PDB file of C-alpha atoms in Angstrom:
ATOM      1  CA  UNK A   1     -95.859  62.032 -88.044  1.00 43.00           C
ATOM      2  CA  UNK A   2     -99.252  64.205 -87.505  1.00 52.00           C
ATOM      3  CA  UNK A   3     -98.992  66.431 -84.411  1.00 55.00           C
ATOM      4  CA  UNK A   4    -100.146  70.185 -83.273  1.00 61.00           C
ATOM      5  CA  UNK A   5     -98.468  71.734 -86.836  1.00 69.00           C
ATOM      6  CA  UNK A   6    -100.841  69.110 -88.928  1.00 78.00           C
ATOM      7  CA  UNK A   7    -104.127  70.603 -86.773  1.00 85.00           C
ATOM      8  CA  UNK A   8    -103.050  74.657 -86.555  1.00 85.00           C
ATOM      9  CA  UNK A   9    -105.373  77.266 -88.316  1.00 89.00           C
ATOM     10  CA  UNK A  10    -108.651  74.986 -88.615  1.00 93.00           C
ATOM     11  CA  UNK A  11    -111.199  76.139 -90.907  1.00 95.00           C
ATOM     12  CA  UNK A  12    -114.697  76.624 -90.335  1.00 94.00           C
ATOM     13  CA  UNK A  13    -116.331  74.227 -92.415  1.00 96.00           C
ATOM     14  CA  UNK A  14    -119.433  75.322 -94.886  1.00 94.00           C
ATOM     15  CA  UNK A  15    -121.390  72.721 -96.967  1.00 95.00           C
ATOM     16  CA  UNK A  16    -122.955  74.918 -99.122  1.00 94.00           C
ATOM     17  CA  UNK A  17    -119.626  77.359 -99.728  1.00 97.00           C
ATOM     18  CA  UNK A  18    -118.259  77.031-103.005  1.00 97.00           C
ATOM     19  CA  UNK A  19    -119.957  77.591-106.318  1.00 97.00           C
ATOM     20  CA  UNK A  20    -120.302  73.899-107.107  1.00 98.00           C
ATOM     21  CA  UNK A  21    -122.293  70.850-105.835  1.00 97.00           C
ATOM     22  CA  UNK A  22    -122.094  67.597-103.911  1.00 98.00           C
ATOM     23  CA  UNK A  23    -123.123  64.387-105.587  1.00 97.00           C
ATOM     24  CA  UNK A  24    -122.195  60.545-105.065  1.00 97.00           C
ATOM     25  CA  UNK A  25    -118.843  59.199-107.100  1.00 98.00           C
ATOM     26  CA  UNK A  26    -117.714  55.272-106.700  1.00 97.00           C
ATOM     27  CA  UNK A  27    -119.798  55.337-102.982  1.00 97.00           C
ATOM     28  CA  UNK A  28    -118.426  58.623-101.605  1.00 98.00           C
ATOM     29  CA  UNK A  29    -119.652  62.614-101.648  1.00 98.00           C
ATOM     30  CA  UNK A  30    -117.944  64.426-103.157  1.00 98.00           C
ATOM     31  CA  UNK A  31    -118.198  68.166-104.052  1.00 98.00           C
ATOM     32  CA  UNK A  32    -117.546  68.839-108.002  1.00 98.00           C
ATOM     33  CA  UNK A  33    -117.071  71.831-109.883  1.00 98.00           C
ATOM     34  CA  UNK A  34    -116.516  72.560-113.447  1.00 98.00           C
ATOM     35  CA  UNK A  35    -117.723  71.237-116.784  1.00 94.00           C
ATOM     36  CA  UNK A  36    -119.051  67.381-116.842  1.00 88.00           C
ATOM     37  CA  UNK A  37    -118.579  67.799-120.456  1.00 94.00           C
ATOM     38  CA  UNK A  38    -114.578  68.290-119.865  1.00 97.00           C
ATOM     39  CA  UNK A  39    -112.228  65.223-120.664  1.00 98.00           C
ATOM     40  CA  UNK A  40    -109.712  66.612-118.113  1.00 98.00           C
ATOM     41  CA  UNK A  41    -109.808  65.679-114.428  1.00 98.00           C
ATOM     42  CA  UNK A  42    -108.089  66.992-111.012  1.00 98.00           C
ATOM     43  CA  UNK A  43    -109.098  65.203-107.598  1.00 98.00           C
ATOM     44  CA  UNK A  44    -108.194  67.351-104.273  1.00 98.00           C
ATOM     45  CA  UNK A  45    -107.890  65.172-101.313  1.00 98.00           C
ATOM     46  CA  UNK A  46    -108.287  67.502 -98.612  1.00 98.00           C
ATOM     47  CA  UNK A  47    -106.374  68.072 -95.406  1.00 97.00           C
ATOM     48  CA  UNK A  48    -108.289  66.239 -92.116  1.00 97.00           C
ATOM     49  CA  UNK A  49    -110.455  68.844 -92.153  1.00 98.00           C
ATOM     50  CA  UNK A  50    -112.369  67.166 -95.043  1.00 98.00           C
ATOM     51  CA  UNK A  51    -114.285  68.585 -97.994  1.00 98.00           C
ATOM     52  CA  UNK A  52    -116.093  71.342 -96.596  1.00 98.00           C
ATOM     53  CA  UNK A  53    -113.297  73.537 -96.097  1.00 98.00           C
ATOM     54  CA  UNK A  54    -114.226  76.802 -97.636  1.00 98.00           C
ATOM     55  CA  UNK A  55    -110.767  77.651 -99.295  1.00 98.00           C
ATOM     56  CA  UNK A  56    -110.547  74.322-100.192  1.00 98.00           C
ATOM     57  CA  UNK A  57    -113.389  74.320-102.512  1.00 98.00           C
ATOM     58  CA  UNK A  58    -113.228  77.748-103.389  1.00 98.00           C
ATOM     59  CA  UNK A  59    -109.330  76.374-104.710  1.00 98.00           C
ATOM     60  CA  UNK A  60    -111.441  73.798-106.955  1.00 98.00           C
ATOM     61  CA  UNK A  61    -113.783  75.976-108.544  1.00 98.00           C
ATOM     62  CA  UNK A  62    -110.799  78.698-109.474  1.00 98.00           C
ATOM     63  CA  UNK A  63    -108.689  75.279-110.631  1.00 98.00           C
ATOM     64  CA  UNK A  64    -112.185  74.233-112.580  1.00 98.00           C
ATOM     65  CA  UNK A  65    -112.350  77.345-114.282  1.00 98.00           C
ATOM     66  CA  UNK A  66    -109.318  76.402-115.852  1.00 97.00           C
ATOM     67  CA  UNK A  67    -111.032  73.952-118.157  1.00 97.00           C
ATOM     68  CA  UNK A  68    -111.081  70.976-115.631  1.00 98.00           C
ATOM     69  CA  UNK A  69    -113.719  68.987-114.031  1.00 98.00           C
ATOM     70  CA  UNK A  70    -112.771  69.136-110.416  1.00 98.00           C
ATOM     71  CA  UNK A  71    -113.541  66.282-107.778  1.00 98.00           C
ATOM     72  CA  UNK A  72    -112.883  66.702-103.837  1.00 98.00           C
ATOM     73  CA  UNK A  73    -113.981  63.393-101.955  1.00 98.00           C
ATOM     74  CA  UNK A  74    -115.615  63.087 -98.969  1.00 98.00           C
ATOM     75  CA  UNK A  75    -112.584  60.382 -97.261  1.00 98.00           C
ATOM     76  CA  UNK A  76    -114.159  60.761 -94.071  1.00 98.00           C
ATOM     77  CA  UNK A  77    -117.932  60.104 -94.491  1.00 97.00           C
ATOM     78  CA  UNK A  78    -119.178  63.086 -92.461  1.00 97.00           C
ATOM     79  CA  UNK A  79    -116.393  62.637 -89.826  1.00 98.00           C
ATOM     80  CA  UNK A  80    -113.199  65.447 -90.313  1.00 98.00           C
ATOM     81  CA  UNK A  81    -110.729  66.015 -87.501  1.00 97.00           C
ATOM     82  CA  UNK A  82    -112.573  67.888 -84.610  1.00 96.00           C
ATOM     83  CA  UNK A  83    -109.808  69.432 -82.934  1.00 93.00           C
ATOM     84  CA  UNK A  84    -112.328  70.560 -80.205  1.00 93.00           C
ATOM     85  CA  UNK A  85    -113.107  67.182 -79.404  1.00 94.00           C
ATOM     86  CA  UNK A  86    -110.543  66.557 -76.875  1.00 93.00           C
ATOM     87  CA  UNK A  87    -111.489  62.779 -75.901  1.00 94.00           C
ATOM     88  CA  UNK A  88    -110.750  62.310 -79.672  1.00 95.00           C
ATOM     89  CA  UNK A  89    -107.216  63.617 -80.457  1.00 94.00           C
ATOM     90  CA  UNK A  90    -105.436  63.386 -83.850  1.00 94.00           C
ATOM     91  CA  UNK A  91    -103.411  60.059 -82.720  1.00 94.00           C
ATOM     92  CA  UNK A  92    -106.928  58.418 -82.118  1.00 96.00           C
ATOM     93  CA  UNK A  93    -109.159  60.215 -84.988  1.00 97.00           C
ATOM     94  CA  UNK A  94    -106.308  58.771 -87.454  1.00 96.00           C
ATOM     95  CA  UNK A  95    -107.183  55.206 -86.948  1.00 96.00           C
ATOM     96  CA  UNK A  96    -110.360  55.682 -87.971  1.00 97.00           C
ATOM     97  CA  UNK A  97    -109.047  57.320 -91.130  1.00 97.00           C
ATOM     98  CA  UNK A  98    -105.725  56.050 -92.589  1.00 97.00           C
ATOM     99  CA  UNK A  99    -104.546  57.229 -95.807  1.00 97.00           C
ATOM    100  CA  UNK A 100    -103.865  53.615 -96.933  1.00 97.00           C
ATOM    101  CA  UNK A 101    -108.157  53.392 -96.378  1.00 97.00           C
ATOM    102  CA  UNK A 102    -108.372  56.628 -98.812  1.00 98.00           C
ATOM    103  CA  UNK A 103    -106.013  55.293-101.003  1.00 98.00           C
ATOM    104  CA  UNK A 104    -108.375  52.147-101.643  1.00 98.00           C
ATOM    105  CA  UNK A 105    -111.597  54.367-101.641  1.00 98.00           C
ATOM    106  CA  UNK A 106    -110.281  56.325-104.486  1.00 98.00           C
ATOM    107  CA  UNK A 107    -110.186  53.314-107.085  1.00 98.00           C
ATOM    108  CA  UNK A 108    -113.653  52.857-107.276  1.00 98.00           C
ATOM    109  CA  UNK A 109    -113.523  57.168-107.192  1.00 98.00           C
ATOM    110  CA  UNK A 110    -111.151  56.804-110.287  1.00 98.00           C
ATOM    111  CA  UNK A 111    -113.550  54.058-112.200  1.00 98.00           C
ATOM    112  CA  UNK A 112    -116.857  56.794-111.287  1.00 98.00           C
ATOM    113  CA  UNK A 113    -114.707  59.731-113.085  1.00 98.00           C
ATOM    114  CA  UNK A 114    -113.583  57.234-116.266  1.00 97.00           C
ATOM    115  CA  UNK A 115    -117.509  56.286-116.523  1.00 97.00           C
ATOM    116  CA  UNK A 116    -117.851  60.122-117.063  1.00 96.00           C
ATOM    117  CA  UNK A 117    -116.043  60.000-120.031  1.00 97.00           C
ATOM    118  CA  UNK A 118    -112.742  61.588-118.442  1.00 97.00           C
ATOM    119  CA  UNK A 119    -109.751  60.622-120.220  1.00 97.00           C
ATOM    120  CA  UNK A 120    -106.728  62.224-117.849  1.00 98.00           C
ATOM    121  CA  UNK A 121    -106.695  62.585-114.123  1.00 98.00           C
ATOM    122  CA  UNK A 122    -104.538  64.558-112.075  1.00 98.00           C
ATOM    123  CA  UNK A 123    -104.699  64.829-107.914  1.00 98.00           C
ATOM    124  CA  UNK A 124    -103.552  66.707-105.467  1.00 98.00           C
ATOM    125  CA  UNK A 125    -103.365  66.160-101.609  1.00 98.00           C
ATOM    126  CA  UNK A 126    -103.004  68.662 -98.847  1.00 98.00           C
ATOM    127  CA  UNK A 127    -101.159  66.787 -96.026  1.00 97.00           C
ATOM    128  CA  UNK A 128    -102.899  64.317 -95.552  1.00 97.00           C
ATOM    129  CA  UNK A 129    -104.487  63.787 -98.685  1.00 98.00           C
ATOM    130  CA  UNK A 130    -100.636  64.039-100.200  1.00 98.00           C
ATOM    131  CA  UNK A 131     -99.945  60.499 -98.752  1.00 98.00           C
ATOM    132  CA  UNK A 132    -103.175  59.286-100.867  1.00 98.00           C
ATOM    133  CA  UNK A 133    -101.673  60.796-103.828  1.00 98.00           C
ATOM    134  CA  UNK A 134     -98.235  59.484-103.411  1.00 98.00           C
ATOM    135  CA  UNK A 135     -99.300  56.045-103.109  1.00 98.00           C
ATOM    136  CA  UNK A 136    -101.731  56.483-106.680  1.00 98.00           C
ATOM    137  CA  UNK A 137     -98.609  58.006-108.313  1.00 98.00           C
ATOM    138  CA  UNK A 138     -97.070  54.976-107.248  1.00 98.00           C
ATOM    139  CA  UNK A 139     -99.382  52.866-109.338  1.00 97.00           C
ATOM    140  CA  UNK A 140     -99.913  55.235-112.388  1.00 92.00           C
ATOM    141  CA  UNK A 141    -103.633  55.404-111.673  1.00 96.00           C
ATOM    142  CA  UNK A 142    -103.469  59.253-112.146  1.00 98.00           C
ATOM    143  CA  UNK A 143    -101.440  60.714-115.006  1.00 98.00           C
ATOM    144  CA  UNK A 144     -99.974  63.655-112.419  1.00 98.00           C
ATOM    145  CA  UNK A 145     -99.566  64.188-108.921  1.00 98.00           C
ATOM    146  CA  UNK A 146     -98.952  67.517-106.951  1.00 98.00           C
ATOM    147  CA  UNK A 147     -98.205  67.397-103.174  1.00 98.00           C
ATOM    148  CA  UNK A 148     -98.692  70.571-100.593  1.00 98.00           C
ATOM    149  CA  UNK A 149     -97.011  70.489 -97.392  1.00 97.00           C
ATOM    150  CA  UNK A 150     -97.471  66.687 -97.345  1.00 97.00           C
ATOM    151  CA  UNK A 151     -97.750  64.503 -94.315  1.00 95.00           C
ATOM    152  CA  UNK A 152     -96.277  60.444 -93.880  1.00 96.00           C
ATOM    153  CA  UNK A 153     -94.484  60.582 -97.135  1.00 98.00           C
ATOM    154  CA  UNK A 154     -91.519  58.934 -96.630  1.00 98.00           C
ATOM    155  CA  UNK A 155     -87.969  59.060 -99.245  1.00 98.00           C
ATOM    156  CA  UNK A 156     -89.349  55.470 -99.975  1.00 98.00           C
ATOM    157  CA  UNK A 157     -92.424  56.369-101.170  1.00 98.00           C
ATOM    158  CA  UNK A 158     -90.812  59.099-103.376  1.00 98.00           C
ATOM    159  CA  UNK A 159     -88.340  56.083-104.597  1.00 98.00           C
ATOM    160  CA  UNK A 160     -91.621  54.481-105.733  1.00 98.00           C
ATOM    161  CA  UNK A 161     -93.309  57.207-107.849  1.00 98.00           C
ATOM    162  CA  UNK A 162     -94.019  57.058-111.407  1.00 98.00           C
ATOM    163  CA  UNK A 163     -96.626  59.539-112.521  1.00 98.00           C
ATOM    164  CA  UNK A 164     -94.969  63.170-113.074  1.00 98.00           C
ATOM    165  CA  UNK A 165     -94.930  65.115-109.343  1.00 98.00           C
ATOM    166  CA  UNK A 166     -94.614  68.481-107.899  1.00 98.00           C
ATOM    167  CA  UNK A 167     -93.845  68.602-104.411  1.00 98.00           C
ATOM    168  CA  UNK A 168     -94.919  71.954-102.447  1.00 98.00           C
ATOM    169  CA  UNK A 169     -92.985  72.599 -99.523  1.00 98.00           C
ATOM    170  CA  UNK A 170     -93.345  75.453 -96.708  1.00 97.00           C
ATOM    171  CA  UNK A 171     -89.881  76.533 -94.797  1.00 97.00           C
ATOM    172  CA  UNK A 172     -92.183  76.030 -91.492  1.00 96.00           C
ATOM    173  CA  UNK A 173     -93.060  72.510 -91.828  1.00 96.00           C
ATOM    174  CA  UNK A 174     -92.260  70.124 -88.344  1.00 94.00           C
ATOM    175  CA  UNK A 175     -94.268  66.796 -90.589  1.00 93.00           C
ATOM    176  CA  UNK A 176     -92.128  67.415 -94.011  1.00 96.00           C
ATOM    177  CA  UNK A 177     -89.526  69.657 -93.204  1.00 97.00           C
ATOM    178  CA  UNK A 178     -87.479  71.239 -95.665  1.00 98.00           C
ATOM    179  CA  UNK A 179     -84.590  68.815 -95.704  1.00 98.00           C
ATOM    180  CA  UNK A 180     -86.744  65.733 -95.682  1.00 98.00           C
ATOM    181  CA  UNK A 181     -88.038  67.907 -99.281  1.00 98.00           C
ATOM    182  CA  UNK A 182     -84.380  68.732-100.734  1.00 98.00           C
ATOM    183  CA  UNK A 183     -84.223  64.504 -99.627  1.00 98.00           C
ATOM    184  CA  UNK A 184     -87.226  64.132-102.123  1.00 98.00           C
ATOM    185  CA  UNK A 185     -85.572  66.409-104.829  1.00 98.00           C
ATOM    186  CA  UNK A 186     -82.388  64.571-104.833  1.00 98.00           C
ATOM    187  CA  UNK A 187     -84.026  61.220-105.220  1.00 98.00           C
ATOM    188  CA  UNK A 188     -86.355  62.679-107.942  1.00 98.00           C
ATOM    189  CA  UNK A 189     -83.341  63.934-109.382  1.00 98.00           C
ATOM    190  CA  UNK A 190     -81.988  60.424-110.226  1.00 98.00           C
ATOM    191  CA  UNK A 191     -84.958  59.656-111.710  1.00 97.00           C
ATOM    192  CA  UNK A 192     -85.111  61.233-115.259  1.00 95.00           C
ATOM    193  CA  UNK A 193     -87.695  59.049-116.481  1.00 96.00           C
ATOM    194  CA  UNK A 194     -90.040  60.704-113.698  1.00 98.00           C
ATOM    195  CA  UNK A 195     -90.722  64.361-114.591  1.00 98.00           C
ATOM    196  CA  UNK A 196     -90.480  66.221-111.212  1.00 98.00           C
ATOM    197  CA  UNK A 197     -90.643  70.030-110.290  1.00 98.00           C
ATOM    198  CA  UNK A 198     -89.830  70.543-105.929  1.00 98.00           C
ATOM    199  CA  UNK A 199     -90.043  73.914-104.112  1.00 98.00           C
ATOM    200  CA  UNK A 200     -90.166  75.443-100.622  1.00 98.00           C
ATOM    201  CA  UNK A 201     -91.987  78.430-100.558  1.00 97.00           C
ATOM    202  CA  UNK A 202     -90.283  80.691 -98.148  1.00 96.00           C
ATOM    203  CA  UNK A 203     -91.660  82.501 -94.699  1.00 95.00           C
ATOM    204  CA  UNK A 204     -94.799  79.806 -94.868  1.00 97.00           C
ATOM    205  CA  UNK A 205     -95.849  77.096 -92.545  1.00 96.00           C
ATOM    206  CA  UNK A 206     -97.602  73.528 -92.776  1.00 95.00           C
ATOM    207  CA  UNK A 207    -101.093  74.035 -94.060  1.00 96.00           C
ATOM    208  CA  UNK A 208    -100.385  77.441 -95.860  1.00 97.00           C
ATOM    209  CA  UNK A 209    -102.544  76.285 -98.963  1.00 98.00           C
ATOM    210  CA  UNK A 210    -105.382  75.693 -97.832  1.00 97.00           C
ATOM    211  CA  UNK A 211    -105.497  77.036 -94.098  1.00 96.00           C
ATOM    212  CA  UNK A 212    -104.711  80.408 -94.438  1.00 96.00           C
ATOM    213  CA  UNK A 213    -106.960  83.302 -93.406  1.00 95.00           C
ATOM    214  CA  UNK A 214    -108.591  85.523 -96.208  1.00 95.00           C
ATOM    215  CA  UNK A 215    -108.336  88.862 -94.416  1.00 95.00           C
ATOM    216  CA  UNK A 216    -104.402  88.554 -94.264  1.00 95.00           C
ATOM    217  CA  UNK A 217    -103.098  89.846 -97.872  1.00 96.00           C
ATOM    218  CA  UNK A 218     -99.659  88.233 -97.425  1.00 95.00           C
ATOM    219  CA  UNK A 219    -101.016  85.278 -96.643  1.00 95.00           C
ATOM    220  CA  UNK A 220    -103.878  84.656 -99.499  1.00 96.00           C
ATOM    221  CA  UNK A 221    -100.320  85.734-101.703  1.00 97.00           C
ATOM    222  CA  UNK A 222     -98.476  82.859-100.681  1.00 96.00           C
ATOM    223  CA  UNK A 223    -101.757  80.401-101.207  1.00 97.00           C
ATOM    224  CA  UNK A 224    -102.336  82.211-105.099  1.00 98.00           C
ATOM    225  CA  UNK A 225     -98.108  81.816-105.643  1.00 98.00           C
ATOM    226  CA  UNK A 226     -98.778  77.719-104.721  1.00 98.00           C
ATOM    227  CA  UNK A 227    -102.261  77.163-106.461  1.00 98.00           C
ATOM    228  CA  UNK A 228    -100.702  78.800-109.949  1.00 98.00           C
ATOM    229  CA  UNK A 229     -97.698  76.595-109.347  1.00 98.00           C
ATOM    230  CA  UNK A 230    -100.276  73.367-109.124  1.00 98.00           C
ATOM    231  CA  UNK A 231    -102.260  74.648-111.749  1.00 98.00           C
ATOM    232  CA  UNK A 232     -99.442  74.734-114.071  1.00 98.00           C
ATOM    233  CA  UNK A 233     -98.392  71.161-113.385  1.00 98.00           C
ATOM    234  CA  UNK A 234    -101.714  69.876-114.389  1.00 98.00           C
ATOM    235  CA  UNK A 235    -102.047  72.029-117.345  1.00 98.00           C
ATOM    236  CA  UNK A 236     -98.459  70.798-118.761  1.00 98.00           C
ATOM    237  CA  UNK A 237     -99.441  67.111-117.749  1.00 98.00           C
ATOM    238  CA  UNK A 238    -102.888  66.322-117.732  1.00 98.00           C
ATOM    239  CA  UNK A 239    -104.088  66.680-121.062  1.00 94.00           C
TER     240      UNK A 239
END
């Protein structure tokens, strides 16, 4: 399920990029952007490149400046995917950091926002922060989900969901391929009581959200075309 597609493009992480700040929410880091005064709340769980990703939180403070108050969690306490680290590869690193542990980490995440006075939450998840997200759609503790070029979601999980979802999908995907997503659209399909919205963005690969490079016009085009797409989920459902 994660292989050499789920790694490609790695970013160079920054703490300080972004125009927000870290602080501690229900035990983790977690960098925050936007007005604490705003009742509306999206969560980005990142990629396994973590929080520090400089695209990544420059995609929270444009989705912030929308009116939200934007939360990305640090999942792995100080410890993202080194691909460089060759006695550590992905199939090891992931043991240390299974989505089903970020799933539970985000409850008391979820409790920290509420105490905030946050009355709707939406998240989003980036491969492998999209399992995360599938599993809290699952259980209605967000009021909207949006997955990008998700990793280990399975047609069960998507028989499962419950919260309204948008499912992002690249045409160059080896972890969610884009008949495993037309497999997700169908099943959504048959579920009108679950609002659902599924696309494949064409010529784009795993990643293409968040991993892209910023001196490649085409490319920051494809990421903009998927971020208003998210955007506009949360704005029609979290509210």
């Amino acid at each position: 399920m994660s292989g050499p597609q789920c790694c490609e493009n790695p970013p160079t992480l920054d703490p300080v990029s972004g125009s927000g700040n870290v602080e501690k929410l229900g035990g983790l880091d977690a960098y925050v952007s936007g007005s604490p005064d705003s009742k509306l709340c999206v969560i980005l769980v990142s990629d396994v490149y973590g929080y520090e990703a400089p695209n990544l939180r420059a995609l929270a403070d444009k989705v912030a400046a929308s009116g939200f108050y934007v939360v990305v969690p640090d999942y792995f306490c100080g410890d993202p995917f080194d691909p460089s680290n060759q006695e550590r590869p992905i199939q090891v690193w992931i043991k240390d950091h299974g989505c089903d542990k970020g799933f539970e980490e985000t409850k008391p995440l979820l409790e920290a926002i509420k105490n905030k006075g946050i009355t709707a939450i939406g998240a989003a998840g980036m491969c492998w922060g999209a399992k995360v997200v599938v599993e809290l759609s699952k259980v209605e503790l967000i009021q909207a989900a949006v997955l990008l070029h998700p990793s280990f979601v399975t047609v069960d999980d998507i028989k499962d969901v419950k919260a309204p979802i948008a499912i992002l999908g690249a045409e160059i995907d080896k972890l969610s391929p884009p008949a495993l997503v037309k497999q997700f659209e169908e099943i959504l399909a048959s579920k009108p009581e679950v609002y659902s919205y599924v696309k494949i963005f064409p010529k784009v690969s795993h990643g293409w959200t968040v991993r892209y490079n910023i001196n490649e016009p085409e490319a920051v085009k494809a990421a903009d075309e998927a971020h208003k797409e998210m955007l506009d989920w949360f704005v029609t459902y979290v509210k």
